[in-house]
CSV table of C-alpha atoms and ligand atoms in Angstrom, one decimal:
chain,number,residue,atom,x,y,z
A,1,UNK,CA,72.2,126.9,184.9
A,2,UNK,CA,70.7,129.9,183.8
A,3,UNK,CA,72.4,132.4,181.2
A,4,UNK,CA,76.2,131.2,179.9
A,5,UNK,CA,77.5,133.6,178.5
A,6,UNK,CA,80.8,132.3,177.6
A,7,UNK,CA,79.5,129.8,175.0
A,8,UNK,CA,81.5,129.8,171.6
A,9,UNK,CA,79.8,129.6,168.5
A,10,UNK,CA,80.4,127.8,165.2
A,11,UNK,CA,81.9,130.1,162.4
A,12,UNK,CA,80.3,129.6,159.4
A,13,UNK,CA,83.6,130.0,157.6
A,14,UNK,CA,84.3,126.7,158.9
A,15,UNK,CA,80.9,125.3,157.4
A,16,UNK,CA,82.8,122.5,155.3
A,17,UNK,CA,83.8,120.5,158.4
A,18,UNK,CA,80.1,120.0,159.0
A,19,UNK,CA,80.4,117.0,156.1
A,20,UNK,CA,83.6,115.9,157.9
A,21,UNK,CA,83.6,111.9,156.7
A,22,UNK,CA,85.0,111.4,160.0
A,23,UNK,CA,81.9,113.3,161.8
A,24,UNK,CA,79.3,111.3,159.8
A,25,UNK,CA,80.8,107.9,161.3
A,26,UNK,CA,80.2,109.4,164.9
A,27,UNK,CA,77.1,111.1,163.9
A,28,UNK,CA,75.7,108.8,161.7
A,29,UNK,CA,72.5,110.8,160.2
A,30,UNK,CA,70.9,107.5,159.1
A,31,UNK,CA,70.8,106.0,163.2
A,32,UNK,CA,68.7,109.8,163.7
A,33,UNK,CA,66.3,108.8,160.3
A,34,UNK,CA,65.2,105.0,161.6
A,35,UNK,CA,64.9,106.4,165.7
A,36,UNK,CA,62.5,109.1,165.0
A,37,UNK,CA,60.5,107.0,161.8
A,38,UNK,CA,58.6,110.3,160.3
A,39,UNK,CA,55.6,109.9,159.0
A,40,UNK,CA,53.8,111.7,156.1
A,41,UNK,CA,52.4,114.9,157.7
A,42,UNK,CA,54.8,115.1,160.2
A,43,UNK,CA,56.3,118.6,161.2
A,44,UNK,CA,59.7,118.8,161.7
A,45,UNK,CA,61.8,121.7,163.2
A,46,UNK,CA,65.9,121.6,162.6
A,47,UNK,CA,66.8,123.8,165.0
A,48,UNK,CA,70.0,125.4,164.7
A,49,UNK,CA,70.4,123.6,161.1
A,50,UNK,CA,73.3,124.7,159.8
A,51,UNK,CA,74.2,123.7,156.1
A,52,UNK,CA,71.5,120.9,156.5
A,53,UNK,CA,73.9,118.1,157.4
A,54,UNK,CA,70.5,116.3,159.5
A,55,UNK,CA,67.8,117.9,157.6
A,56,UNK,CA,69.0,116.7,154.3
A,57,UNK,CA,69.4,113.3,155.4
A,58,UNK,CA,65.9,113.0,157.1
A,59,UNK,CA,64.5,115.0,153.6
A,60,UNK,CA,65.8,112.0,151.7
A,61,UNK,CA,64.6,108.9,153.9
A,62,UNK,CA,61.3,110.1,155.1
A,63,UNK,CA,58.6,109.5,152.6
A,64,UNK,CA,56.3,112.2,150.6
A,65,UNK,CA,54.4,114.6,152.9
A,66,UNK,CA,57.0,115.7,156.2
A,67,UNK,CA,57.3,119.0,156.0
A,68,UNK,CA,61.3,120.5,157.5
A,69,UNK,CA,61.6,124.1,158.9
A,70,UNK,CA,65.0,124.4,158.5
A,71,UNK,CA,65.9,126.8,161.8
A,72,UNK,CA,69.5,129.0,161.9
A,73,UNK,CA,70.2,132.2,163.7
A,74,UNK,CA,72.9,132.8,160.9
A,75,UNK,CA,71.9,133.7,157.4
A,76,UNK,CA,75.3,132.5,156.3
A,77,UNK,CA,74.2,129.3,157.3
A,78,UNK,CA,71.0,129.4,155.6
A,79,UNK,CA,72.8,130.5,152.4
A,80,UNK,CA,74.4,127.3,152.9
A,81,UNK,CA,71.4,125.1,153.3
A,82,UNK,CA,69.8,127.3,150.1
A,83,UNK,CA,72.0,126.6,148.1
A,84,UNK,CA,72.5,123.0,149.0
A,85,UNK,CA,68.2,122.3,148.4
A,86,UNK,CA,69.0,123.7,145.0
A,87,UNK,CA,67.7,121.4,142.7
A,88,UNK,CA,66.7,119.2,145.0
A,89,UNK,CA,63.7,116.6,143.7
A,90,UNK,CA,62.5,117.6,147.5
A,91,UNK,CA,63.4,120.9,148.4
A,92,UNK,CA,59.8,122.2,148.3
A,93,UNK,CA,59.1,120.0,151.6
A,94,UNK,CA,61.8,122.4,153.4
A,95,UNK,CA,61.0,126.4,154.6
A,96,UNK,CA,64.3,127.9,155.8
A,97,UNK,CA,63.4,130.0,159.1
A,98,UNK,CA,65.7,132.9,160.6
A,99,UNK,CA,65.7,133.0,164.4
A,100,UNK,CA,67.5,134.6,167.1
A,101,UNK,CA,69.3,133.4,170.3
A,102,UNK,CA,66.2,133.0,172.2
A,103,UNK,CA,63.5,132.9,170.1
A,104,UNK,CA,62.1,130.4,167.1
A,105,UNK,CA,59.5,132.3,165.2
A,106,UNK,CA,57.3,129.3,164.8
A,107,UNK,CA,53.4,129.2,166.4
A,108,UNK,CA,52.8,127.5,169.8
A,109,UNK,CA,52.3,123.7,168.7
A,110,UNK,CA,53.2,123.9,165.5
A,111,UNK,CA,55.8,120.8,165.4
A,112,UNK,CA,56.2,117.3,165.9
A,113,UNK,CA,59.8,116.6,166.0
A,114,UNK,CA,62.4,119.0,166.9
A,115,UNK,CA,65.7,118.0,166.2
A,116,UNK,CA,69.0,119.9,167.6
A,117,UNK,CA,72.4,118.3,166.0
A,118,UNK,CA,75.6,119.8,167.5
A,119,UNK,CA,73.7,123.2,168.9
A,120,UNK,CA,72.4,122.4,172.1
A,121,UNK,CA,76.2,123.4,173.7
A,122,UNK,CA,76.1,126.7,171.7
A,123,UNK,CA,73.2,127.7,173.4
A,124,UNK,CA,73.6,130.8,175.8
A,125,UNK,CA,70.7,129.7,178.0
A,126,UNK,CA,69.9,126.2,177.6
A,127,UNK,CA,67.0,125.7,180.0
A,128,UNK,CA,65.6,128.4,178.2
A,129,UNK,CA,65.4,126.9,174.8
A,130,UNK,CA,63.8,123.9,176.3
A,131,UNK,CA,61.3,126.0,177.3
A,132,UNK,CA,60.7,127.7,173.5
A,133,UNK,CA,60.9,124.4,172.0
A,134,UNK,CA,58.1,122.9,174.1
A,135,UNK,CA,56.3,125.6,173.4
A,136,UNK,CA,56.6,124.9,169.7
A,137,UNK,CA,56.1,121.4,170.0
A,138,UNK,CA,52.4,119.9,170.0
A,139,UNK,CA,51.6,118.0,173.1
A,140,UNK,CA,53.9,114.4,173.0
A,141,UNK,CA,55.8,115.9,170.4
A,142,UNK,CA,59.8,114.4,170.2
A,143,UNK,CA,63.1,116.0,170.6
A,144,UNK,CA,66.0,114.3,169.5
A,145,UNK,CA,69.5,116.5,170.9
A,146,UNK,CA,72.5,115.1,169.4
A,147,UNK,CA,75.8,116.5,170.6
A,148,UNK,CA,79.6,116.0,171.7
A,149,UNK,CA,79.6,113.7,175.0
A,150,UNK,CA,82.4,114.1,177.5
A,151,UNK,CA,85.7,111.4,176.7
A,152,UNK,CA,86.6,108.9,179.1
A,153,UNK,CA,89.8,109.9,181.0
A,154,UNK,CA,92.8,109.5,178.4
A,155,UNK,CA,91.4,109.3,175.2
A,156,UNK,CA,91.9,112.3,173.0
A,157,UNK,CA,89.4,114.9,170.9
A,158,UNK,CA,89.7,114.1,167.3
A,159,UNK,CA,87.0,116.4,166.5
A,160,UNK,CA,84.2,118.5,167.7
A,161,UNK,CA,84.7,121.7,170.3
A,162,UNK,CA,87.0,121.4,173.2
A,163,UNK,CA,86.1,119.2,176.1
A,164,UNK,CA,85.5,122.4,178.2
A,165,UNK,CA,82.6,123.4,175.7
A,166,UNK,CA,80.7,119.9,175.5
A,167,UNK,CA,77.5,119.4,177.4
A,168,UNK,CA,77.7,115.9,178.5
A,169,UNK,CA,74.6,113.3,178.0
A,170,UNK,CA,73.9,113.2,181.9
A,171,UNK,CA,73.9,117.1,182.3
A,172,UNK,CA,71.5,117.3,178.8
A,173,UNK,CA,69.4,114.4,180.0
A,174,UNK,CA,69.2,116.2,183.7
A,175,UNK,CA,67.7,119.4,182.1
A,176,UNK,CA,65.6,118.1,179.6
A,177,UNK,CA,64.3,116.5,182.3
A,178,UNK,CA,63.9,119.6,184.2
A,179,UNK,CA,61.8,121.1,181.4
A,180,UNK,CA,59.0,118.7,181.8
A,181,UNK,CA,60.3,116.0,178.7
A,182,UNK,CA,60.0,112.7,179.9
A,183,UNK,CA,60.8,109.0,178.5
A,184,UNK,CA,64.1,109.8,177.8
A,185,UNK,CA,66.1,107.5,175.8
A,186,UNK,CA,69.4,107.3,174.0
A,187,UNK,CA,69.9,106.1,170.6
A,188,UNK,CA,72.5,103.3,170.1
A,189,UNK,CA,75.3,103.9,167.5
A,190,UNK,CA,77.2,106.8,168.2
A,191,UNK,CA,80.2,107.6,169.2
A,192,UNK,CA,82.2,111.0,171.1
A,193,UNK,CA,78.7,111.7,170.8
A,194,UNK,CA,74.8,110.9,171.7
A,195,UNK,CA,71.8,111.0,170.5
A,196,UNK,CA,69.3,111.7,173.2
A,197,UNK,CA,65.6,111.4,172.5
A,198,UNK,CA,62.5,112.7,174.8
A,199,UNK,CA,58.8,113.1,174.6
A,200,UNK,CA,57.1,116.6,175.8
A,201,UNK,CA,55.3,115.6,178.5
A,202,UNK,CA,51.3,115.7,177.3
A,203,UNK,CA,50.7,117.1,180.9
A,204,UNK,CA,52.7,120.4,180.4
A,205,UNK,CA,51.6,123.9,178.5
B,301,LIG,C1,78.1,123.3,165.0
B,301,LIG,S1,76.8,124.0,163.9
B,301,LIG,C2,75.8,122.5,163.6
B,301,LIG,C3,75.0,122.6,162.4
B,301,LIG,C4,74.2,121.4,162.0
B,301,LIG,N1,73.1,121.2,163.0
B,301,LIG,C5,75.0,120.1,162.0
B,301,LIG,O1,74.9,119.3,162.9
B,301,LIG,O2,75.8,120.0,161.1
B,301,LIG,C6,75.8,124.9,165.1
B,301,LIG,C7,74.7,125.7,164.4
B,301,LIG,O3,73.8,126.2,165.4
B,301,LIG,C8,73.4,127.5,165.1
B,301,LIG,N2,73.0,128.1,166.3
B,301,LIG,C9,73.7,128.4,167.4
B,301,LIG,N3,72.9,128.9,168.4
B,301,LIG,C10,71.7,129.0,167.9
B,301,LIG,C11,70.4,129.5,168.4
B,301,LIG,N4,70.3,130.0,169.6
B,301,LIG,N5,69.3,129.4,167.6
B,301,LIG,C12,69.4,128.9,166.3
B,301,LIG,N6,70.6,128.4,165.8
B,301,LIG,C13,71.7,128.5,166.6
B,301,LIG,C14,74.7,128.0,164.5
B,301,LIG,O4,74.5,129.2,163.7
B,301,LIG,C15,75.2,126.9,163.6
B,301,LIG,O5,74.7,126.8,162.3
């Protein structure tokens, strides 16, 4: 479980599938919005954010005062978000942030909520990044990992990466448990996919 390094990255050429319709009914953003409830101050990281497709959804059904870090390793796909904050009434509540495989350049409990859509199986050291994100998050913080869940035996991929590349819920929920996250829950609502929510544990660094 330490270092994959055969993990296969979204092409940000491909960015426009992101808004697949069919995507948003398995990933419904909204579910994400009314689980995690933000509140006005509230810190919120989007790691691995893409072209915004949870960020701008949580931008537009949070009230006044969250603040999003919106968190890519590619400046393609922060191009993308960019451009797609132009204009917005809100976009002053978002700071795009360039990272690197490893790393989030974000202070040590900075963050309330760190949420991961469709990333967490990209990752070339998984148990790693939990580590970086509980360093960012302040003690009790939340992170919410939505991803591709294994199919049951017969029923074919529609969408998302290969079978082979998915991290299941029960091999997520096993690690994040591993990384000192605890009351570990899974939101209702979607589907080839889950939405798994924890709580940094207010006993670790
Ligand atoms: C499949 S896209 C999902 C984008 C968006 N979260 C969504 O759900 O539509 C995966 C994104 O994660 C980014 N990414 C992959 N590994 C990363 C890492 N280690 N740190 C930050 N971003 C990463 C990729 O550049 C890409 O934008």
């Amino acid at each position: 479980m330490g270092h994959h390094d055969n993990v296969h990255k979204f092409d940000p050429a491909n960015a426009a599938r992101l808004d697949d319709p069919q995507r948003r009914q398995a990933m419904p953003p909204g579910l994400l919005a009314a689980a995690l409830a933000l509140k006005p101050g509230d810190k919120v990281a989007d790691i691995g954010c893409g072209t915004g497709y949870w960020l701008i959804a949580l931008l537009g059904t949070s009230p006044p005062g969250v603040h999003f870090s919106g968190v890519d390793s590619e400046p393609a796909m922060l191009a993308h978000l960019a451009q797609r904050l132009r204009g917005h009434a809100r976009g002053d509540q978002v700071t795009p942030v360039l990272s690197t495989e490893h790393q989030v350049p974000l202070a040590n409990g900075s963050v309330d909520v760190v949420v991961m859509g469709a990333v967490y199986h990209e990752l070339a050291d998984r148990r790693g990044f939990l580590r970086e994100i509980r360093r960012l998050l302040v003690p009790g913080g939340r992170l919410a990992i939505i991803d591709w869940d294994d199919l049951p035996p017969g029923v074919e991929r529609t969408m998302g990466p290969p079978i082979h590349e998915r991290v299941p819920f029960a091999l997520a929920r096993t690690e994040v448990m591993a990384e000192a996250f605890e009351d570990i829950d899974s939101i209702d609502g979607f589907s080839e996919s889950y939405c798994l929510v924890a709580r940094k544990a207010a006993s670790s660094d």
